[in-house]
């Protein structure tokens, strides 16, 4: 499963990727909207949006892309790697993986 994690704490990016790798997922983390932002979201199975440290601009852009492409979009206000792990487990369970 490919995930895109948006927001969160910059110093925790590697932790988020490691947690997803332990669960058998590939993850990319974005803390800001970049040129490759839309292209990377398009090729994922799910987007996890961490609201604690994210802009409304990023939220709206990601939600629009996900809605258009039929990609799961999950929002959580928790930014710890353990919380992200729990969200990813729930998404995987819901997807039957």
One Martini backbone bead per residue (centre of mass of N, CA, C, O) as a GRO file, in nm:
protein
   97
    1UNK     BB    1   0.097   0.036   0.022
    2UNK     BB    2   0.034   0.375  -0.057
    3UNK     BB    3   0.146   0.676   0.105
    4UNK     BB    4   0.039   1.002   0.221
    5UNK     BB    5   0.191   1.245   0.428
    6UNK     BB    6   0.044   1.532   0.577
    7UNK     BB    7   0.244   1.691   0.769
    8UNK     BB    8   0.357   1.759   1.067
    9UNK     BB    9   0.669   1.693   1.183
   10UNK     BB   10   0.971   1.738   1.049
   11UNK     BB   11   1.141   1.559   1.260
   12UNK     BB   12   0.927   1.296   1.189
   13UNK     BB   13   0.946   1.182   0.901
   14UNK     BB   14   1.113   0.918   0.946
   15UNK     BB   15   0.912   0.792   1.146
   16UNK     BB   16   0.674   0.766   0.952
   17UNK     BB   17   0.817   0.584   0.745
   18UNK     BB   18   0.894   0.354   0.943
   19UNK     BB   19   0.612   0.275   1.033
   20UNK     BB   20   0.509   0.199   0.751
   21UNK     BB   21   0.725  -0.015   0.687
   22UNK     BB   22   0.642  -0.211   0.922
   23UNK     BB   23   0.344  -0.238   0.772
   24UNK     BB   24   0.402  -0.247   0.445
   25UNK     BB   25   0.456   0.056   0.359
   26UNK     BB   26   0.460   0.331   0.152
   27UNK     BB   27   0.607   0.660   0.220
   28UNK     BB   28   0.521   1.007   0.201
   29UNK     BB   29   0.635   1.335   0.301
   30UNK     BB   30   0.451   1.647   0.354
   31UNK     BB   31   0.484   2.010   0.450
   32UNK     BB   32   0.441   2.107   0.150
   33UNK     BB   33   0.376   2.263  -0.141
   34UNK     BB   34   0.474   2.122  -0.445
   35UNK     BB   35   0.531   2.026  -0.761
   36UNK     BB   36   0.499   1.701  -0.676
   37UNK     BB   37   0.243   1.671  -0.506
   38UNK     BB   38   0.022   1.575  -0.708
   39UNK     BB   39   0.174   1.331  -0.832
   40UNK     BB   40   0.203   1.174  -0.558
   41UNK     BB   41  -0.099   1.148  -0.489
   42UNK     BB   42  -0.208   0.996  -0.745
   43UNK     BB   43  -0.015   0.721  -0.659
   44UNK     BB   44  -0.209   0.655  -0.421
   45UNK     BB   45  -0.423   0.500  -0.172
   46UNK     BB   46  -0.350   0.717   0.062
   47UNK     BB   47  -0.435   0.999   0.274
   48UNK     BB   48  -0.263   1.154   0.548
   49UNK     BB   49  -0.386   1.410   0.763
   50UNK     BB   50  -0.207   1.642   0.969
   51UNK     BB   51  -0.343   1.914   1.142
   52UNK     BB   52  -0.139   2.045   1.348
   53UNK     BB   53   0.089   2.132   1.085
   54UNK     BB   54  -0.124   2.267   0.869
   55UNK     BB   55  -0.259   2.387   0.586
   56UNK     BB   56  -0.536   2.477   0.410
   57UNK     BB   57  -0.413   2.455   0.131
   58UNK     BB   58  -0.330   2.159   0.152
   59UNK     BB   59  -0.602   2.040   0.219
   60UNK     BB   60  -0.757   2.135  -0.035
   61UNK     BB   61  -0.572   2.009  -0.248
   62UNK     BB   62  -0.588   1.714  -0.151
   63UNK     BB   63  -0.895   1.676  -0.151
   64UNK     BB   64  -0.937   1.732  -0.452
   65UNK     BB   65  -0.762   1.500  -0.562
   66UNK     BB   66  -0.905   1.266  -0.413
   67UNK     BB   67  -1.187   1.307  -0.523
   68UNK     BB   68  -1.112   1.283  -0.828
   69UNK     BB   69  -0.953   0.981  -0.778
   70UNK     BB   70  -1.057   0.802  -0.528
   71UNK     BB   71  -0.903   0.869  -0.263
   72UNK     BB   72  -0.818   0.818   0.038
   73UNK     BB   73  -0.915   1.037   0.324
   74UNK     BB   74  -0.733   1.116   0.621
   75UNK     BB   75  -0.804   1.266   0.941
   76UNK     BB   76  -0.574   1.398   1.193
   77UNK     BB   77  -0.457   1.541   1.517
   78UNK     BB   78  -0.225   1.348   1.523
   79UNK     BB   79   0.162   1.332   1.529
   80UNK     BB   80   0.244   1.068   1.614
   81UNK     BB   81   0.370   0.769   1.516
   82UNK     BB   82   0.160   0.594   1.667
   83UNK     BB   83  -0.091   0.728   1.544
   84UNK     BB   84  -0.022   0.672   1.252
   85UNK     BB   85  -0.020   0.368   1.283
   86UNK     BB   86  -0.321   0.342   1.360
   87UNK     BB   87  -0.434   0.462   1.099
   88UNK     BB   88  -0.304   0.263   0.903
   89UNK     BB   89  -0.437   0.010   1.017
   90UNK     BB   90  -0.729   0.098   0.958
   91UNK     BB   91  -0.695   0.125   0.653
   92UNK     BB   92  -0.604  -0.167   0.600
   93UNK     BB   93  -0.857  -0.301   0.713
   94UNK     BB   94  -1.062  -0.159   0.523
   95UNK     BB   95  -0.899  -0.276   0.261
   96UNK     BB   96  -0.803  -0.582   0.326
   97UNK     BB   97  -0.471  -0.602   0.435
   0.00000   0.00000   0.00000
